[in-house]
JSON list of C-alpha atoms in Angstrom, two decimals:
[
{"chain": "B", "resi": 1, "resn": "MET", "atom": "CA", "xyz": [-99.41, 26.21, -26.04]},
{"chain": "B", "resi": 2, "resn": "ALA", "atom": "CA", "xyz": [-97.76, 29.05, -24.20]},
{"chain": "B", "resi": 3, "resn": "ASP", "atom": "CA", "xyz": [-99.62, 30.41, -21.19]},
{"chain": "B", "resi": 4, "resn": "ASP", "atom": "CA", "xyz": [-100.99, 34.04, -21.84]},
{"chain": "B", "resi": 5, "resn": "ASN", "atom": "CA", "xyz": [-101.30, 34.39, -18.03]},
{"chain": "B", "resi": 6, "resn": "PRO", "atom": "CA", "xyz": [-97.92, 35.16, -16.40]},
{"chain": "B", "resi": 7, "resn": "ASP", "atom": "CA", "xyz": [-97.16, 33.15, -13.32]},
{"chain": "B", "resi": 8, "resn": "ILE", "atom": "CA", "xyz": [-96.36, 36.52, -11.50]},
{"chain": "B", "resi": 9, "resn": "LEU", "atom": "CA", "xyz": [-100.05, 37.40, -11.55]},
{"chain": "B", "resi": 10, "resn": "ARG", "atom": "CA", "xyz": [-102.49, 35.90, -9.18]},
{"chain": "B", "resi": 11, "resn": "ALA", "atom": "CA", "xyz": [-106.09, 35.76, -10.18]},
{"chain": "B", "resi": 12, "resn": "THR", "atom": "CA", "xyz": [-108.80, 35.84, -7.46]},
{"chain": "B", "resi": 13, "resn": "THR", "atom": "CA", "xyz": [-112.46, 36.27, -7.23]},
{"chain": "B", "resi": 14, "resn": "ASP", "atom": "CA", "xyz": [-112.34, 37.58, -3.74]},
{"chain": "B", "resi": 15, "resn": "PRO", "atom": "CA", "xyz": [-112.90, 41.55, -3.94]},
{"chain": "B", "resi": 16, "resn": "LEU", "atom": "CA", "xyz": [-110.76, 41.78, -0.95]},
{"chain": "B", "resi": 17, "resn": "GLY", "atom": "CA", "xyz": [-108.00, 39.46, -2.48]},
{"chain": "B", "resi": 18, "resn": "ALA", "atom": "CA", "xyz": [-105.93, 42.47, -3.42]},
{"chain": "B", "resi": 19, "resn": "LEU", "atom": "CA", "xyz": [-105.71, 43.86, 0.08]},
{"chain": "B", "resi": 20, "resn": "LYS", "atom": "CA", "xyz": [-105.07, 40.55, 1.56]},
{"chain": "B", "resi": 21, "resn": "ALA", "atom": "CA", "xyz": [-102.12, 39.87, -0.67]},
{"chain": "B", "resi": 22, "resn": "GLY", "atom": "CA", "xyz": [-100.98, 43.24, 0.15]},
{"chain": "B", "resi": 23, "resn": "LEU", "atom": "CA", "xyz": [-101.10, 42.49, 3.68]},
{"chain": "B", "resi": 24, "resn": "ARG", "atom": "CA", "xyz": [-99.28, 39.37, 3.19]},
{"chain": "B", "resi": 25, "resn": "TYR", "atom": "CA", "xyz": [-96.57, 40.88, 1.36]},
{"chain": "B", "resi": 26, "resn": "GLY", "atom": "CA", "xyz": [-96.35, 43.77, 3.81]},
{"chain": "B", "resi": 27, "resn": "VAL", "atom": "CA", "xyz": [-95.94, 41.27, 6.63]},
{"chain": "B", "resi": 28, "resn": "PHE", "atom": "CA", "xyz": [-93.27, 39.24, 4.83]},
{"chain": "B", "resi": 29, "resn": "GLY", "atom": "CA", "xyz": [-91.32, 42.41, 3.92]},
{"chain": "B", "resi": 30, "resn": "LEU", "atom": "CA", "xyz": [-91.48, 43.65, 7.50]},
{"chain": "B", "resi": 31, "resn": "VAL", "atom": "CA", "xyz": [-90.29, 40.34, 8.66]},
{"chain": "B", "resi": 32, "resn": "ALA", "atom": "CA", "xyz": [-87.51, 40.16, 6.18]},
{"chain": "B", "resi": 33, "resn": "LEU", "atom": "CA", "xyz": [-86.29, 43.82, 6.99]},
{"chain": "B", "resi": 34, "resn": "THR", "atom": "CA", "xyz": [-86.28, 43.18, 10.69]},
{"chain": "B", "resi": 35, "resn": "VAL", "atom": "CA", "xyz": [-84.11, 39.98, 10.22]},
{"chain": "B", "resi": 36, "resn": "LEU", "atom": "CA", "xyz": [-81.71, 42.04, 8.05]},
{"chain": "B", "resi": 37, "resn": "GLY", "atom": "CA", "xyz": [-81.74, 44.78, 10.48]},
{"chain": "B", "resi": 38, "resn": "LEU", "atom": "CA", "xyz": [-80.85, 42.43, 13.37]},
{"chain": "B", "resi": 39, "resn": "ALA", "atom": "CA", "xyz": [-78.07, 41.04, 11.22]},
{"chain": "B", "resi": 40, "resn": "VAL", "atom": "CA", "xyz": [-76.68, 44.52, 10.71]},
{"chain": "B", "resi": 41, "resn": "TRP", "atom": "CA", "xyz": [-77.36, 46.43, 14.00]},
{"chain": "B", "resi": 42, "resn": "VAL", "atom": "CA", "xyz": [-76.60, 43.79, 16.78]},
{"chain": "B", "resi": 43, "resn": "PRO", "atom": "CA", "xyz": [-73.03, 43.30, 15.69]},
{"chain": "B", "resi": 44, "resn": "VAL", "atom": "CA", "xyz": [-72.69, 47.02, 15.24]},
{"chain": "B", "resi": 45, "resn": "ALA", "atom": "CA", "xyz": [-74.51, 48.21, 18.57]},
{"chain": "B", "resi": 46, "resn": "GLY", "atom": "CA", "xyz": [-75.16, 45.18, 20.67]},
{"chain": "B", "resi": 47, "resn": "THR", "atom": "CA", "xyz": [-78.27, 45.02, 22.67]},
{"chain": "B", "resi": 48, "resn": "PRO", "atom": "CA", "xyz": [-79.05, 48.72, 22.07]},
{"chain": "B", "resi": 49, "resn": "GLY", "atom": "CA", "xyz": [-79.25, 47.83, 18.44]},
{"chain": "B", "resi": 50, "resn": "LEU", "atom": "CA", "xyz": [-81.47, 44.89, 18.95]},
{"chain": "B", "resi": 51, "resn": "TRP", "atom": "CA", "xyz": [-83.90, 47.18, 20.66]},
{"chain": "B", "resi": 52, "resn": "GLY", "atom": "CA", "xyz": [-83.68, 49.88, 18.15]},
{"chain": "B", "resi": 53, "resn": "VAL", "atom": "CA", "xyz": [-84.51, 47.51, 15.41]},
{"chain": "B", "resi": 54, "resn": "VAL", "atom": "CA", "xyz": [-87.37, 46.09, 17.23]},
{"chain": "B", "resi": 55, "resn": "VAL", "atom": "CA", "xyz": [-88.96, 49.23, 18.29]},
{"chain": "B", "resi": 56, "resn": "GLY", "atom": "CA", "xyz": [-88.28, 50.85, 14.72]},
{"chain": "B", "resi": 57, "resn": "ALA", "atom": "CA", "xyz": [-89.85, 47.92, 13.05]},
{"chain": "B", "resi": 58, "resn": "ALA", "atom": "CA", "xyz": [-92.74, 47.70, 15.39]},
{"chain": "B", "resi": 59, "resn": "VAL", "atom": "CA", "xyz": [-93.62, 51.24, 15.03]},
{"chain": "B", "resi": 60, "resn": "GLY", "atom": "CA", "xyz": [-92.78, 51.73, 11.27]},
{"chain": "B", "resi": 61, "resn": "GLY", "atom": "CA", "xyz": [-94.24, 48.51, 10.25]},
{"chain": "B", "resi": 62, "resn": "GLY", "atom": "CA", "xyz": [-97.18, 48.55, 12.71]},
{"chain": "B", "resi": 63, "resn": "PHE", "atom": "CA", "xyz": [-98.26, 52.05, 11.64]},
{"chain": "B", "resi": 64, "resn": "ILE", "atom": "CA", "xyz": [-98.71, 50.81, 7.97]},
{"chain": "B", "resi": 65, "resn": "LEU", "atom": "CA", "xyz": [-100.00, 47.40, 8.78]},
{"chain": "B", "resi": 66, "resn": "VAL", "atom": "CA", "xyz": [-102.76, 48.83, 11.07]},
{"chain": "B", "resi": 67, "resn": "THR", "atom": "CA", "xyz": [-104.23, 50.77, 8.26]},
{"chain": "B", "resi": 68, "resn": "ILE", "atom": "CA", "xyz": [-104.75, 47.79, 6.00]},
{"chain": "B", "resi": 69, "resn": "LEU", "atom": "CA", "xyz": [-106.20, 45.51, 8.73]},
{"chain": "B", "resi": 70, "resn": "VAL", "atom": "CA", "xyz": [-108.68, 48.32, 9.52]},
{"chain": "B", "resi": 71, "resn": "VAL", "atom": "CA", "xyz": [-109.74, 48.59, 5.92]},
{"chain": "B", "resi": 72, "resn": "LEU", "atom": "CA", "xyz": [-110.22, 44.87, 5.69]},
{"chain": "B", "resi": 73, "resn": "ALA", "atom": "CA", "xyz": [-112.18, 44.84, 8.97]},
{"chain": "B", "resi": 74, "resn": "THR", "atom": "CA", "xyz": [-114.58, 47.53, 7.87]},
{"chain": "B", "resi": 75, "resn": "ALA", "atom": "CA", "xyz": [-114.85, 46.44, 4.13]},
{"chain": "B", "resi": 76, "resn": "HIS", "atom": "CA", "xyz": [-118.36, 45.04, 4.51]},
{"chain": "B", "resi": 77, "resn": "MET", "atom": "CA", "xyz": [-119.56, 48.17, 6.48]},
{"chain": "B", "resi": 78, "resn": "PRO", "atom": "CA", "xyz": [-121.44, 51.21, 5.10]},
{"chain": "B", "resi": 79, "resn": "PRO", "atom": "CA", "xyz": [-118.95, 53.75, 3.51]},
{"chain": "B", "resi": 80, "resn": "THR", "atom": "CA", "xyz": [-119.55, 56.38, 6.09]},
{"chain": "B", "resi": 81, "resn": "THR", "atom": "CA", "xyz": [-118.79, 54.01, 9.04]},
{"chain": "B", "resi": 82, "resn": "SER", "atom": "CA", "xyz": [-115.80, 52.61, 7.22]},
{"chain": "B", "resi": 83, "resn": "LEU", "atom": "CA", "xyz": [-114.42, 56.43, 6.97]},
{"chain": "B", "resi": 84, "resn": "TYR", "atom": "CA", "xyz": [-115.13, 57.11, 10.54]},
{"chain": "B", "resi": 85, "resn": "ILE", "atom": "CA", "xyz": [-113.38, 53.89, 11.68]},
{"chain": "B", "resi": 86, "resn": "ILE", "atom": "CA", "xyz": [-110.37, 54.27, 9.31]},
{"chain": "B", "resi": 87, "resn": "MET", "atom": "CA", "xyz": [-109.94, 57.96, 10.31]},
{"chain": "B", "resi": 88, "resn": "GLY", "atom": "CA", "xyz": [-110.34, 57.23, 13.93]},
{"chain": "B", "resi": 89, "resn": "SER", "atom": "CA", "xyz": [-107.83, 54.58, 13.73]},
{"chain": "B", "resi": 90, "resn": "TRP", "atom": "CA", "xyz": [-105.42, 57.01, 11.75]},
{"chain": "B", "resi": 91, "resn": "PHE", "atom": "CA", "xyz": [-105.80, 59.42, 14.61]},
{"chain": "B", "resi": 92, "resn": "LEU", "atom": "CA", "xyz": [-105.18, 56.80, 17.39]},
{"chain": "B", "resi": 93, "resn": "LYS", "atom": "CA", "xyz": [-101.96, 55.64, 15.41]},
{"chain": "B", "resi": 94, "resn": "MET", "atom": "CA", "xyz": [-100.73, 59.08, 15.29]},
{"chain": "B", "resi": 95, "resn": "VAL", "atom": "CA", "xyz": [-101.31, 59.52, 19.09]},
{"chain": "B", "resi": 96, "resn": "ALA", "atom": "CA", "xyz": [-99.60, 56.16, 19.83]},
{"chain": "B", "resi": 97, "resn": "VAL", "atom": "CA", "xyz": [-96.61, 57.05, 17.68]},
{"chain": "B", "resi": 98, "resn": "ILE", "atom": "CA", "xyz": [-96.13, 60.60, 19.23]},
{"chain": "B", "resi": 99, "resn": "VAL", "atom": "CA", "xyz": [-96.50, 58.89, 22.84]},
{"chain": "B", "resi": 100, "resn": "VAL", "atom": "CA", "xyz": [-94.10, 56.13, 22.13]},
{"chain": "B", "resi": 101, "resn": "MET", "atom": "CA", "xyz": [-91.60, 58.49, 20.58]},
{"chain": "B", "resi": 102, "resn": "ALA", "atom": "CA", "xyz": [-91.96, 61.00, 23.67]},
{"chain": "B", "resi": 103, "resn": "VAL", "atom": "CA", "xyz": [-91.62, 58.26, 26.24]},
{"chain": "B", "resi": 104, "resn": "ILE", "atom": "CA", "xyz": [-88.45, 56.72, 24.62]},
{"chain": "B", "resi": 105, "resn": "LYS", "atom": "CA", "xyz": [-86.88, 60.15, 23.67]},
{"chain": "B", "resi": 106, "resn": "ASN", "atom": "CA", "xyz": [-84.59, 60.38, 26.51]},
{"chain": "B", "resi": 107, "resn": "MET", "atom": "CA", "xyz": [-84.14, 56.66, 27.24]},
{"chain": "B", "resi": 108, "resn": "ASP", "atom": "CA", "xyz": [-80.76, 55.05, 26.31]},
{"chain": "B", "resi": 109, "resn": "PHE", "atom": "CA", "xyz": [-81.81, 51.36, 25.96]},
{"chain": "B", "resi": 110, "resn": "TYR", "atom": "CA", "xyz": [-81.88, 51.47, 22.20]},
{"chain": "B", "resi": 111, "resn": "ASP", "atom": "CA", "xyz": [-79.62, 52.94, 19.47]},
{"chain": "B", "resi": 112, "resn": "ARG", "atom": "CA", "xyz": [-80.95, 55.84, 17.70]},
{"chain": "B", "resi": 113, "resn": "GLY", "atom": "CA", "xyz": [-79.35, 54.97, 14.31]},
{"chain": "B", "resi": 114, "resn": "ALA", "atom": "CA", "xyz": [-81.05, 51.58, 14.27]},
{"chain": "B", "resi": 115, "resn": "LEU", "atom": "CA", "xyz": [-84.44, 52.98, 15.30]},
{"chain": "B", "resi": 116, "resn": "VAL", "atom": "CA", "xyz": [-84.35, 55.67, 12.79]},
{"chain": "B", "resi": 117, "resn": "SER", "atom": "CA", "xyz": [-83.14, 53.25, 9.85]},
{"chain": "B", "resi": 118, "resn": "MET", "atom": "CA", "xyz": [-85.67, 50.64, 10.86]},
{"chain": "B", "resi": 119, "resn": "LEU", "atom": "CA", "xyz": [-88.49, 53.19, 11.25]},
{"chain": "B", "resi": 120, "resn": "ILE", "atom": "CA", "xyz": [-87.78, 54.84, 7.75]},
{"chain": "B", "resi": 121, "resn": "GLY", "atom": "CA", "xyz": [-86.99, 51.23, 6.08]},
{"chain": "B", "resi": 122, "resn": "ALA", "atom": "CA", "xyz": [-90.14, 49.59, 7.62]},
{"chain": "B", "resi": 123, "resn": "ILE", "atom": "CA", "xyz": [-92.28, 52.30, 6.16]},
{"chain": "B", "resi": 124, "resn": "VAL", "atom": "CA", "xyz": [-90.72, 52.11, 2.75]},
{"chain": "B", "resi": 125, "resn": "ILE", "atom": "CA", "xyz": [-90.58, 48.37, 2.49]},
{"chain": "B", "resi": 126, "resn": "VAL", "atom": "CA", "xyz": [-93.95, 47.79, 3.81]},
{"chain": "B", "resi": 127, "resn": "LEU", "atom": "CA", "xyz": [-95.79, 50.24, 1.53]},
{"chain": "B", "resi": 128, "resn": "GLY", "atom": "CA", "xyz": [-93.73, 48.89, -1.29]},
{"chain": "B", "resi": 129, "resn": "ALA", "atom": "CA", "xyz": [-94.46, 45.27, -0.45]},
{"chain": "B", "resi": 130, "resn": "GLU", "atom": "CA", "xyz": [-98.16, 46.17, -0.13]},
{"chain": "B", "resi": 131, "resn": "PHE", "atom": "CA", "xyz": [-98.09, 48.00, -3.39]},
{"chain": "B", "resi": 132, "resn": "TYR", "atom": "CA", "xyz": [-96.55, 45.00, -5.13]},
{"chain": "B", "resi": 133, "resn": "GLY", "atom": "CA", "xyz": [-99.16, 42.71, -3.57]},
{"chain": "B", "resi": 134, "resn": "VAL", "atom": "CA", "xyz": [-101.97, 44.76, -4.76]},
{"chain": "B", "resi": 135, "resn": "LEU", "atom": "CA", "xyz": [-100.56, 45.16, -8.21]},
{"chain": "B", "resi": 136, "resn": "ARG", "atom": "CA", "xyz": [-99.74, 41.43, -8.64]},
{"chain": "B", "resi": 137, "resn": "THR", "atom": "CA", "xyz": [-103.43, 40.45, -7.75]},
{"chain": "B", "resi": 138, "resn": "ARG", "atom": "CA", "xyz": [-105.92, 40.53, -10.52]},
{"chain": "B", "resi": 139, "resn": "VAL", "atom": "CA", "xyz": [-109.61, 40.50, -9.56]},
{"chain": "B", "resi": 140, "resn": "PRO", "atom": "CA", "xyz": [-111.86, 40.08, -12.37]},
{"chain": "B", "resi": 141, "resn": "TYR", "atom": "CA", "xyz": [-115.21, 41.96, -12.74]},
{"chain": "B", "resi": 142, "resn": "VAL", "atom": "CA", "xyz": [-118.12, 41.67, -14.72]},
{"chain": "B", "resi": 143, "resn": "ASP", "atom": "CA", "xyz": [-120.22, 44.72, -15.75]},
{"chain": "B", "resi": 144, "resn": "GLU", "atom": "CA", "xyz": [-123.76, 43.43, -15.71]},
{"chain": "B", "resi": 145, "resn": "THR", "atom": "CA", "xyz": [-126.20, 44.88, -18.55]},
{"chain": "B", "resi": 146, "resn": "PRO", "atom": "CA", "xyz": [-129.86, 44.99, -17.80]},
{"chain": "B", "resi": 147, "resn": "GLU", "atom": "CA", "xyz": [-131.87, 42.36, -19.79]},
{"chain": "B", "resi": 148, "resn": "LYS", "atom": "CA", "xyz": [-134.20, 43.77, -22.42]}
]
């Protein structure tokens, strides 16, 4: 008999399963993009290309992945506490990105093309991979009806 459940879907009873799958796929996507970026930019730009790839992947991918880590860490807290922590982490991430970009702005140890391409690529790939991981995970729920 044919299975009505496609292999592409993963069922879980963990309410955080979709977020964990999103994190897992996001990390895999970032690693794959970093390897691809190194394969492209190191031959093109040498050591500055390597540093551009590493910094771009760390800033772009880290910015997105930290959000899902904070959401997972605060999942069992009261909603207002979670909100404060998530918004605080977002503010700290913004400050960190601005500081990192300001510090390396006039430095020449990295290739700007590698940095920009990896920064944009990491944001797009990690968000897409997280989205795919969340969509792919099925979490069943039961709507309890009161006993009469």
